[in-house]
Amino acid sequence: MGTVVTNIKRADRAAADALARYGVATVHEAQGRAGLMAPRMRPIYRGARISGTAVTATVTPGDNWMIHVAAEQCQEGDILVVAPTSTSESGFFGDLLGTLLQARGVRGLIIDGGCRDVADLEAMGFPVWSRCISAHGTVKETIGDVNLPISCGEQLVNPGDVIVADDDGVVVVPRLAAADVARKSQQREQREAGIRARYAAGELGLDMNNMRPRLAEKGLRYVDQADLDLG
Amino acid sequence: MGTVVTNIKRADRAAADALARYGVATVHEAQGRAGLMAPRMRPIYRGARISGTAVTATVTPGDNWMIHVAAEQCQEGDILVVAPTSTSESGFFGDLLGTLLQARGVRGLIIDGGCRDVADLEAMGFPVWSRCISAHGTVKETIGDVNLPISCGEQLVNPGDVIVADDDGVVVVPRLAAADVARKSQQREQREAGIRARYAAGELGLDMNNMRPRLAEKGLRYVDQADLDLG
Amino acid sequence: MGTVVTNIKRADRAAADALARYGVATVHEAQGRAGLMAPRMRPIYRGARISGTAVTATVTPGDNWMIHVAAEQCQEGDILVVAPTSTSESGFFGDLLGTLLQARGVRGLIIDGGCRDVADLEAMGFPVWSRCISAHGTVKETIGDVNLPISCGEQLVNPGDVIVADDDGVVVVPRLAAADVARKSQQREQREAGIRARYAAGELGLDMNNMRPRLAEKGLRYVDQADLDLG
Amino acid sequence: MGTVVTNIKRADRAAADALARYGVATVHEAQGRAGLMAPRMRPIYRGARISGTAVTATVTPGDNWMIHVAAEQCQEGDILVVAPTSTSESGFFGDLLGTLLQARGVRGLIIDGGCRDVADLEAMGFPVWSRCISAHGTVKETIGDVNLPISCGEQLVNPGDVIVADDDGVVVVPRLAAADVARKSQQREQREAGIRARYAAGELGLDMNNMRPRLAEKGLRYVDQADLDLG
Amino acid sequence: MGTVVTNIKRADRAAADALARYGVATVHEAQGRAGLMAPRMRPIYRGARISGTAVTATVTPGDNWMIHVAAEQCQEGDILVVAPTSTSESGFFGDLLGTLLQARGVRGLIIDGGCRDVADLEAMGFPVWSRCISAHGTVKETIGDVNLPISCGEQLVNPGDVIVADDDGVVVVPRLAAADVARKSQQREQREAGIRARYAAGELGLDMNNMRPRLAEKGLRYVDQADLDLG
Amino acid sequence: MGTVVTNIKRADRAAADALARYGVATVHEAQGRAGLMAPRMRPIYRGARISGTAVTATVTPGDNWMIHVAAEQCQEGDILVVAPTSTSESGFFGDLLGTLLQARGVRGLIIDGGCRDVADLEAMGFPVWSRCISAHGTVKETIGDVNLPISCGEQLVNPGDVIVADDDGVVVVPRLAAADVARKSQQREQREAGIRARYAAGELGLDMNNMRPRLAEKGLRYVDQADLDLG
């Protein structure tokens, strides 16, 4: 406890920025269904979609001191990712800290604890994904770490990784994988556009992907309800 | 496992369609306070109100294959109802499957698991009631059943039953009871209009329903706070 | 069980009304981080902010009879606060009772149970903070208490206390503390305005509050990532 | 609401009795991984293992009246299965009702609500699997159904089905499948005995089931940590 | 915040001691189904049953300082009741504090937070009912209150009230009601002994309490399954 | 996905073994209150206390294939640590896999998912700490990783780290810190022995640690209840 790592390596800026375009669900698929935070991590308001490079911090339950320390390590294009060392539903973050981070070019906050001032944060356009909404204030007594690897939302986050967050949740992309995942996300999106058109035209996935033989092989059988009723 | 029941009997179309008019709370009361799914079944966006006939399906945790199989059994006016065989917060359903179902005239999805692409689903007007929002993708490896009775949202759903869903949640109406429940819902709504007018005019339920004698009989007593303070 | 306390002393009206201006997070801080209900108490729709004097009631699981009894004790400027005697997710409250309370000048409802008709309640502008949204109807068979101290949302509420509720949650202010808390809230808000301006201008909390010496004293140390990698 | 079905068909007694021998995990596998209740259904004490035929009942939140009605429909070898119509953590069942059921030869209770008097129930050897332990008493005001299909622990239960319950949870076996599932359970147990012996002797599942080629085909690759560190 | 109330009035010692005899479920019924804490309040080991007079304390999340302050206010026959001001799963209490309290004659702890050293506490026979088991340590930085009314386990507790706790949970008996509740508990237990004997002899509650006419009046009807199948 | 890291560096054996002596709460304190898994990670039976070196694995929801792959990487003195890539309450592990691991000298399992066959596992003395107990079987279709860093129980675990687990939960000690933490744990235990003796003799923490001046400085004040009543 008590280490602040400075001058962290960040993911390539262009790749980090590009990932917001594809959204959480596509990025999560594109990197092989890895890195998705638990569904309890919800946006405090709907409609935001961001990506950026992670600055990580740990806080102790009911204590938000390290967010101030972490803020200094943040720069334009970062997303701050905060995990309490034990379950805590305190409101670690509000519109004042939102103002401070926004002034530094931080794009949003991911916190596995509570957030408050949610109406103000929405009004100022600073998005937060949190475990809960809670107005319960915190103290400034105990130190933690900044920019060490952490577990947040039940996922491992390394400083400099890319975070993508939208109405579907939050996904972590490893620092060195960002460009590759961006490329695969784009490919996936193109492929999905084709599928969407065929589905919209009434085609079934059963036919489009030739699923019937494999389903039959697994033992799937069709029974008319009338015959079932006789059974 | 592995049975698809075809040609199911559905509730009367007119009755099934009519129930959306009354909404979940009224329908639930009209059928004697039965059939309401657990409160964890929440709409992915606010403001939708639908009713339709149930096509049912089971999936295994983390596997959405059977949604493709079920889609073929759906027709205009249906609502797809999906239950995992064990608790799972994977994102079984997204905008591609939403497109497929919408093209078949399906009015919405009820799933006791996760849903993703919620911003896209809202934009295209395909409502979903789900256990959670989760972008976590699924595989296509294991078969389940379509159109057998299932337990979804802690309620029993038979294929062909009517589903009503709105901002209050999801309620199941047995197939053969639909017309009767629609009639009772209308009566209830008329009665409530009268009550609402009297409440709006300042009348108390205590007086309107003559509750005072029965409350007194149960032992209710009134004490002035000043006397209580002396006690 | 079965006591209705009448003619309760209420907090000073002007102080009670003033507290809505500051919101839950500020009021909670201003009174020393006390009185905040648990985060499960959520508004049924976003954007409402109210304050008022508490009328309290207990109900038994699945039974909303006492809300009718409590309604008679409510007057202009009150907020009704209801707690079931045991966990219950029934829908104790809907638009009919909302109409009745609104006609009496009640500003909103706080209930540690379920609420239904949420679309109607939003349309009529009657805000509710509840444990869940549930259409499950209730009976009228069992009596409880009105205007005795209760535990709601894991906080103690005395009749006549001030309730403040907004998108951040619900906070309770003791009856006799209202004026003092209003004054402190205003001071806090002024102080925060100054902090916000300095944060917006790019100043760090570390500098503004001279945190660095105390952090160092606690043992915080800074390490360049390059040196860490060598370790 | 309000129907008691009498003279229900029950699963074959010998088959129903035999299933306790194999336990929940084996039975669940033997019938194709179906019918397992949600993990929240836990035994009030450890070490019991029972099987028997289901008598089903619904109760309303906070009301245990129908357990008395259901008791009359129970006979030697039955297990009573009770589901509230909406989430309720009241203590619907205690040692008095346990005495009543035990006198009728009922082997245990499955209830998707609360249970009380757990020390007494353990002392008298009447096992219960419940959603929670709660001493909160209930009223007798509202009727429900007995021996209609219900959803309990997120599974469908038909009257006459076989229930198997032990420290692992609760599983439902359809009435007509009991004998077949008993046979498959026995086969599975024999097969597992062989596997256990080989595992105990140090053999790996990778080798015993020839998993390596299929894992390689899926893309599994082995990397020495020393090489990873160089990466 | 920051008030310690000394020389509190306690419930009559004999009455407080007597209540352990009857247990939580009986006491809860005897006082009209009031005062039961939420089911999440569970014993850290099974088999303890205690009653005693409450000393109350509030702590802040992650901070156990006030337990030391409260300990000084405890005397022989007390039970310490602790509530965090916001949800916290830290381990506020372990075997050292257990030793301290036991030395003062305190009979147990009720805490709406985490407890640790549970094996040691069981070995030394100091029972705790807590929200969870957690080894997460706490700091000593923030003050709270001792012997003011608190909300713990979703119930109101006044200093000097009687606490009864066993395997069924925790119930609060108001200070001045203790003797009356003890008397009613004894009566209830005698009545239950008679009922138990009749149930054990095979009598039904339906007959013993003459429930059949009232059930019929509510609309309960009996249908033979054979007739139902024809329907 | 799909990487198995072989020949991992493990913590010093003697240090890893020594940590079981001190238990989770002491070790957690000794390393500065870090590394404790979430309280949902509970032992399937009480009384086990183990420490060992971590082999890590990820599985996909409802799929336990990678446990077979991980088993081969385990050796005498290891503890297997498994995390699903998304919340899953399937029963990934039972007595067969327990036999396999026990034969390799593995001391126990930590899994952020379900475990089954708990009675058998207790009988054979193979301890498991899991998210839940669930008999729900799993498939073998999807690959994951072995011996990469994972997030389990909301903590970061690196392969080769030391795991300590007992009735209080599970704590992770970084590989290179094991010897230092063992030393500090021993010191802490000695210090605690002294404190315990003084507490047992009736001394207060207030006096022993000279807390009174600092409490007074924070504003703590003592009020006799008689004076409070006059207020």
Tab-separated table of N, CA, C and O in Angstrom, chain E residues 119-185:
chain	number	residue	atom	x	y	z
E	119	ALA	N	-13.686	-18.679	13.867
E	119	ALA	CA	-13.323	-19.946	14.519
E	119	ALA	C	-12.905	-19.686	15.971
E	119	ALA	O	-13.298	-20.415	16.884
E	120	ASP	N	-12.128	-18.638	16.188
E	120	ASP	CA	-11.710	-18.299	17.551
E	120	ASP	C	-12.902	-17.888	18.408
E	120	ASP	O	-13.007	-18.286	19.579
E	121	LEU	N	-13.789	-17.088	17.840
E	121	LEU	CA	-14.955	-16.637	18.603
E	121	LEU	C	-15.829	-17.827	19.000
E	121	LEU	O	-16.378	-17.869	20.105
E	122	GLU	N	-15.955	-18.806	18.101
E	122	GLU	CA	-16.721	-20.002	18.451
E	122	GLU	C	-16.015	-20.770	19.571
E	122	GLU	O	-16.647	-21.221	20.525
E	123	ALA	N	-14.696	-20.891	19.446
E	123	ALA	CA	-13.938	-21.638	20.459
E	123	ALA	C	-14.073	-21.000	21.842
E	123	ALA	O	-14.146	-21.694	22.857
E	124	MET	N	-14.115	-19.671	21.900
E	124	MET	CA	-14.219	-19.005	23.192
E	124	MET	C	-15.666	-18.788	23.629
E	124	MET	O	-15.924	-18.277	24.723
E	125	GLY	N	-16.612	-19.192	22.770
E	125	GLY	CA	-18.022	-19.116	23.153
E	125	GLY	C	-18.569	-17.708	23.221
E	125	GLY	O	-19.396	-17.380	24.075
E	126	PHE	N	-18.116	-16.862	22.303
E	126	PHE	CA	-18.682	-15.512	22.235
E	126	PHE	C	-19.474	-15.396	20.931
E	126	PHE	O	-18.905	-15.259	19.840
E	127	PRO	N	-20.815	-15.436	21.012
E	127	PRO	CA	-21.619	-15.467	19.785
E	127	PRO	C	-21.785	-14.091	19.154
E	127	PRO	O	-21.876	-13.084	19.851
E	128	VAL	N	-21.818	-14.079	17.826
E	128	VAL	CA	-22.007	-12.857	17.051
E	128	VAL	C	-23.037	-13.123	15.965
E	128	VAL	O	-23.003	-14.184	15.335
E	129	TRP	N	-23.937	-12.177	15.778
E	129	TRP	CA	-24.847	-12.200	14.630
E	129	TRP	C	-24.432	-11.039	13.740
E	129	TRP	O	-24.390	-9.886	14.185
E	130	SER	N	-24.108	-11.329	12.472
E	130	SER	CA	-23.540	-10.298	11.605
E	130	SER	C	-24.124	-10.379	10.203
E	130	SER	O	-24.787	-11.341	9.831
E	131	ARG	N	-23.849	-9.340	9.421
E	131	ARG	CA	-24.280	-9.264	8.024
E	131	ARG	C	-23.451	-10.207	7.155
E	131	ARG	O	-23.930	-10.749	6.182
E	132	CYS	N	-22.196	-10.349	7.499
E	132	CYS	CA	-21.338	-11.239	6.731
E	132	CYS	C	-20.112	-11.578	7.561
E	132	CYS	O	-19.883	-11.002	8.620
E	133	ILE	N	-19.349	-12.547	7.079
E	133	ILE	CA	-18.061	-12.877	7.672
E	133	ILE	C	-17.006	-12.277	6.762
E	133	ILE	O	-17.004	-12.528	5.560
E	134	SER	N	-16.149	-11.454	7.316
E	134	SER	CA	-15.129	-10.786	6.509
E	134	SER	C	-13.920	-10.504	7.362
E	134	SER	O	-14.019	-9.964	8.466
E	135	ALA	N	-12.740	-10.850	6.848
E	135	ALA	CA	-11.499	-10.600	7.583
E	135	ALA	C	-10.976	-9.191	7.360
E	135	ALA	O	-9.939	-8.838	7.914
E	136	HIS	N	-11.659	-8.385	6.563
E	136	HIS	CA	-11.103	-7.086	6.192
E	136	HIS	C	-10.991	-6.154	7.398
E	136	HIS	O	-11.990	-5.746	7.979
E	137	GLY	N	-9.789	-5.787	7.737
E	137	GLY	CA	-9.521	-4.949	8.896
E	137	GLY	C	-10.060	-3.537	8.755
E	137	GLY	O	-10.436	-3.100	7.663
E	138	THR	N	-10.102	-2.823	9.858
E	138	THR	CA	-10.681	-1.483	9.895
E	138	THR	C	-9.697	-0.510	10.533
E	138	THR	O	-8.735	-0.909	11.185
E	139	VAL	N	-9.978	0.784	10.348
E	139	VAL	CA	-9.135	1.827	10.934
E	139	VAL	C	-9.815	2.409	12.173
E	139	VAL	O	-10.898	1.982	12.568
E	140	LYS	N	-9.165	3.344	12.797
E	140	LYS	CA	-9.705	4.030	13.986
E	140	LYS	C	-9.505	5.522	13.787
E	140	LYS	O	-8.570	6.105	14.293
E	141	GLU	N	-10.395	6.121	12.994
E	141	GLU	CA	-10.213	7.522	12.602
E	141	GLU	C	-11.446	8.384	12.837
E	141	GLU	O	-11.336	9.597	12.961
E	142	THR	N	-12.627	7.780	12.881
E	142	THR	CA	-13.845	8.584	12.838
E	142	THR	C	-14.761	8.214	13.998
E	142	THR	O	-14.932	7.036	14.315
E	143	ILE	N	-15.361	9.241	14.601
E	143	ILE	CA	-16.221	8.954	15.744
E	143	ILE	C	-17.670	8.799	15.327
E	143	ILE	O	-18.070	9.184	14.227
E	144	GLY	N	-18.453	8.176	16.189
E	144	GLY	CA	-19.892	7.981	15.979
E	144	GLY	C	-20.597	8.191	17.301
E	144	GLY	O	-20.103	8.929	18.158
E	145	ASP	N	-21.717	7.536	17.496
E	145	ASP	CA	-22.492	7.709	18.721
E	145	ASP	C	-22.595	6.393	19.489
E	145	ASP	O	-22.557	5.322	18.905
E	146	VAL	N	-22.765	6.529	20.799
E	146	VAL	CA	-23.050	5.365	21.637
E	146	VAL	C	-24.318	5.639	22.437
E	146	VAL	O	-24.492	6.729	22.991
E	147	ASN	N	-25.200	4.669	22.437
E	147	ASN	CA	-26.433	4.723	23.233
E	147	ASN	C	-27.419	5.802	22.797
E	147	ASN	O	-28.182	6.323	23.603
E	148	LEU	N	-27.425	6.081	21.499
E	148	LEU	CA	-28.559	6.776	20.897
E	148	LEU	C	-29.367	5.725	20.135
E	148	LEU	O	-28.863	4.636	19.861
E	149	PRO	N	-30.652	6.008	19.828
E	149	PRO	CA	-31.425	5.026	19.042
E	149	PRO	C	-30.761	4.808	17.686
E	149	PRO	O	-30.272	5.772	17.087
E	150	ILE	N	-30.711	3.565	17.228
E	150	ILE	CA	-30.105	3.271	15.925
E	150	ILE	C	-31.017	2.355	15.116
E	150	ILE	O	-31.953	1.750	15.643
E	151	SER	N	-30.731	2.266	13.811
E	151	SER	CA	-31.375	1.275	12.952
E	151	SER	C	-30.343	0.197	12.654
E	151	SER	O	-29.310	0.474	12.054
E	152	CYS	N	-30.621	-1.029	13.093
E	152	CYS	CA	-29.686	-2.146	12.876
E	152	CYS	C	-30.479	-3.335	12.336
E	152	CYS	O	-31.527	-3.692	12.903
E	153	GLY	N	-30.008	-3.924	11.254
E	153	GLY	CA	-30.741	-5.059	10.684
E	153	GLY	C	-32.137	-4.655	10.276
E	153	GLY	O	-33.054	-5.475	10.297
E	154	GLU	N	-32.298	-3.377	9.915
E	154	GLU	CA	-33.582	-2.812	9.473
E	154	GLU	C	-34.618	-2.746	10.589
E	154	GLU	O	-35.819	-2.724	10.336
E	155	GLN	N	-34.154	-2.718	11.842
E	155	GLN	CA	-35.055	-2.502	12.971
E	155	GLN	C	-34.523	-1.372	13.847
E	155	GLN	O	-33.309	-1.168	13.942
E	156	LEU	N	-35.432	-0.702	14.494
E	156	LEU	CA	-35.085	0.350	15.438
E	156	LEU	C	-34.667	-0.284	16.767
E	156	LEU	O	-35.371	-1.142	17.301
E	157	VAL	N	-33.505	0.129	17.288
E	157	VAL	CA	-33.050	-0.358	18.592
E	157	VAL	C	-32.771	0.838	19.494
E	157	VAL	O	-31.976	1.725	19.137
E	158	ASN	N	-33.420	0.872	20.649
E	158	ASN	CA	-33.125	1.894	21.654
E	158	ASN	C	-32.194	1.305	22.700
E	158	ASN	O	-32.319	0.119	23.052
E	159	PRO	N	-31.273	2.102	23.233
E	159	PRO	CA	-30.411	1.574	24.300
E	159	PRO	C	-31.275	1.092	25.461
E	159	PRO	O	-32.277	1.731	25.798
E	160	GLY	N	-30.896	-0.034	26.032
E	160	GLY	CA	-31.665	-0.581	27.140
E	160	GLY	C	-32.766	-1.527	26.719
E	160	GLY	O	-33.335	-2.233	27.557
E	161	ASP	N	-33.094	-1.569	25.415
E	161	ASP	CA	-34.038	-2.578	24.917
E	161	ASP	C	-33.472	-3.973	25.159
E	161	ASP	O	-32.274	-4.140	25.371
E	162	VAL	N	-34.346	-4.994	25.077
E	162	VAL	CA	-33.854	-6.364	25.167
E	162	VAL	C	-33.624	-6.919	23.765
E	162	VAL	O	-34.440	-6.713	22.863
E	163	ILE	N	-32.498	-7.576	23.597
E	163	ILE	CA	-32.167	-8.284	22.366
E	163	ILE	C	-32.262	-9.778	22.653
E	163	ILE	O	-31.730	-10.246	23.666
E	164	VAL	N	-32.951	-10.519	21.789
E	164	VAL	CA	-32.964	-11.983	21.858
E	164	VAL	C	-32.400	-12.485	20.534
E	164	VAL	O	-32.802	-12.004	19.467
E	165	ALA	N	-31.467	-13.439	20.589
E	165	ALA	CA	-30.829	-13.924	19.361
E	165	ALA	C	-30.590	-15.414	19.460
E	165	ALA	O	-30.146	-15.912	20.504
E	166	ASP	N	-30.909	-16.106	18.373
E	166	ASP	CA	-30.617	-17.546	18.295
E	166	ASP	C	-30.461	-17.926	16.819
E	166	ASP	O	-30.236	-17.051	15.982
E	167	ASP	N	-30.552	-19.216	16.522
E	167	ASP	CA	-30.333	-19.657	15.143
E	167	ASP	C	-31.366	-19.100	14.171
E	167	ASP	O	-31.160	-19.131	12.948
E	168	ASP	N	-32.498	-18.627	14.669
E	168	ASP	CA	-33.532	-18.055	13.799
E	168	ASP	C	-33.277	-16.594	13.467
E	168	ASP	O	-33.917	-16.060	12.564
E	169	GLY	N	-32.399	-15.915	14.205
E	169	GLY	CA	-32.130	-14.513	13.926
E	169	GLY	C	-32.079	-13.676	15.182
E	169	GLY	O	-31.674	-14.161	16.244
E	170	VAL	N	-32.513	-12.422	15.069
E	170	VAL	CA	-32.403	-11.455	16.160
E	170	VAL	C	-33.701	-10.669	16.273
E	170	VAL	O	-34.209	-10.171	15.265
E	171	VAL	N	-34.224	-10.544	17.498
E	171	VAL	CA	-35.435	-9.740	17.701
E	171	VAL	C	-35.190	-8.725	18.814
E	171	VAL	O	-34.448	-8.988	19.765
E	172	VAL	N	-35.818	-7.546	18.661
E	172	VAL	CA	-35.685	-6.452	19.621
E	172	VAL	C	-36.987	-6.323	20.403
E	172	VAL	O	-38.063	-6.251	19.808
E	173	VAL	N	-36.885	-6.270	21.733
E	173	VAL	CA	-38.062	-6.069	22.579
E	173	VAL	C	-37.901	-4.725	23.297
E	173	VAL	O	-36.895	-4.511	23.980
E	174	PRO	N	-38.871	-3.804	23.137
E	174	PRO	CA	-38.741	-2.495	23.793
E	174	PRO	C	-38.531	-2.651	25.303
E	174	PRO	O	-39.124	-3.531	25.940
E	175	ARG	N	-37.724	-1.755	25.846
E	175	ARG	CA	-37.294	-1.828	27.233
E	175	ARG	C	-38.436	-2.067	28.217
E	175	ARG	O	-38.383	-2.983	29.050
E	176	LEU	N	-39.491	-1.289	28.070
E	176	LEU	CA	-40.563	-1.369	29.065
E	176	LEU	C	-41.520	-2.530	28.811
E	176	LEU	O	-42.359	-2.849	29.642
E	177	ALA	N	-41.394	-3.160	27.644
E	177	ALA	CA	-42.307	-4.258	27.307
E	177	ALA	C	-41.760	-5.615	27.721
E	177	ALA	O	-42.461	-6.633	27.611
E	178	ALA	N	-40.526	-5.663	28.221
E	178	ALA	CA	-39.850	-6.955	28.396
E	178	ALA	C	-40.631	-7.914	29.295
E	178	ALA	O	-40.825	-9.090	28.949
E	179	ALA	N	-41.093	-7.440	30.436
E	179	ALA	CA	-41.781	-8.337	31.360
E	179	ALA	C	-43.075	-8.859	30.751
E	179	ALA	O	-43.390	-10.051	30.822
E	180	ASP	N	-43.809	-7.954	30.109
E	180	ASP	CA	-45.066	-8.352	29.473
E	180	ASP	C	-44.822	-9.372	28.357
E	180	ASP	O	-45.558	-10.363	28.234
E	181	VAL	N	-43.795	-9.145	27.560
E	181	VAL	CA	-43.498	-10.072	26.459
E	181	VAL	C	-43.039	-11.421	27.009
E	181	VAL	O	-43.364	-12.478	26.452
E	182	ALA	N	-42.284	-11.405	28.106
E	182	ALA	CA	-41.854	-12.671	28.715
E	182	ALA	C	-43.089	-13.476	29.162
E	182	ALA	O	-43.183	-14.681	28.933
E	183	ARG	N	-44.030	-12.792	29.774
E	183	ARG	CA	-45.249	-13.455	30.225
E	183	ARG	C	-46.026	-14.035	29.034
E	183	ARG	O	-46.418	-15.209	29.038
E	184	LYS	N	-46.203	-13.226	28.015
E	184	LYS	CA	-46.935	-13.702	26.835
E	184	LYS	C	-46.180	-14.832	26.131
E	184	LYS	O	-46.784	-15.723	25.541
E	185	SER	N	-44.849	-14.776	26.159
E	185	SER	CA	-44.062	-15.837	25.523
E	185	SER	C	-44.300	-17.164	26.240
E	185	SER	O	-44.437	-18.219	25.605
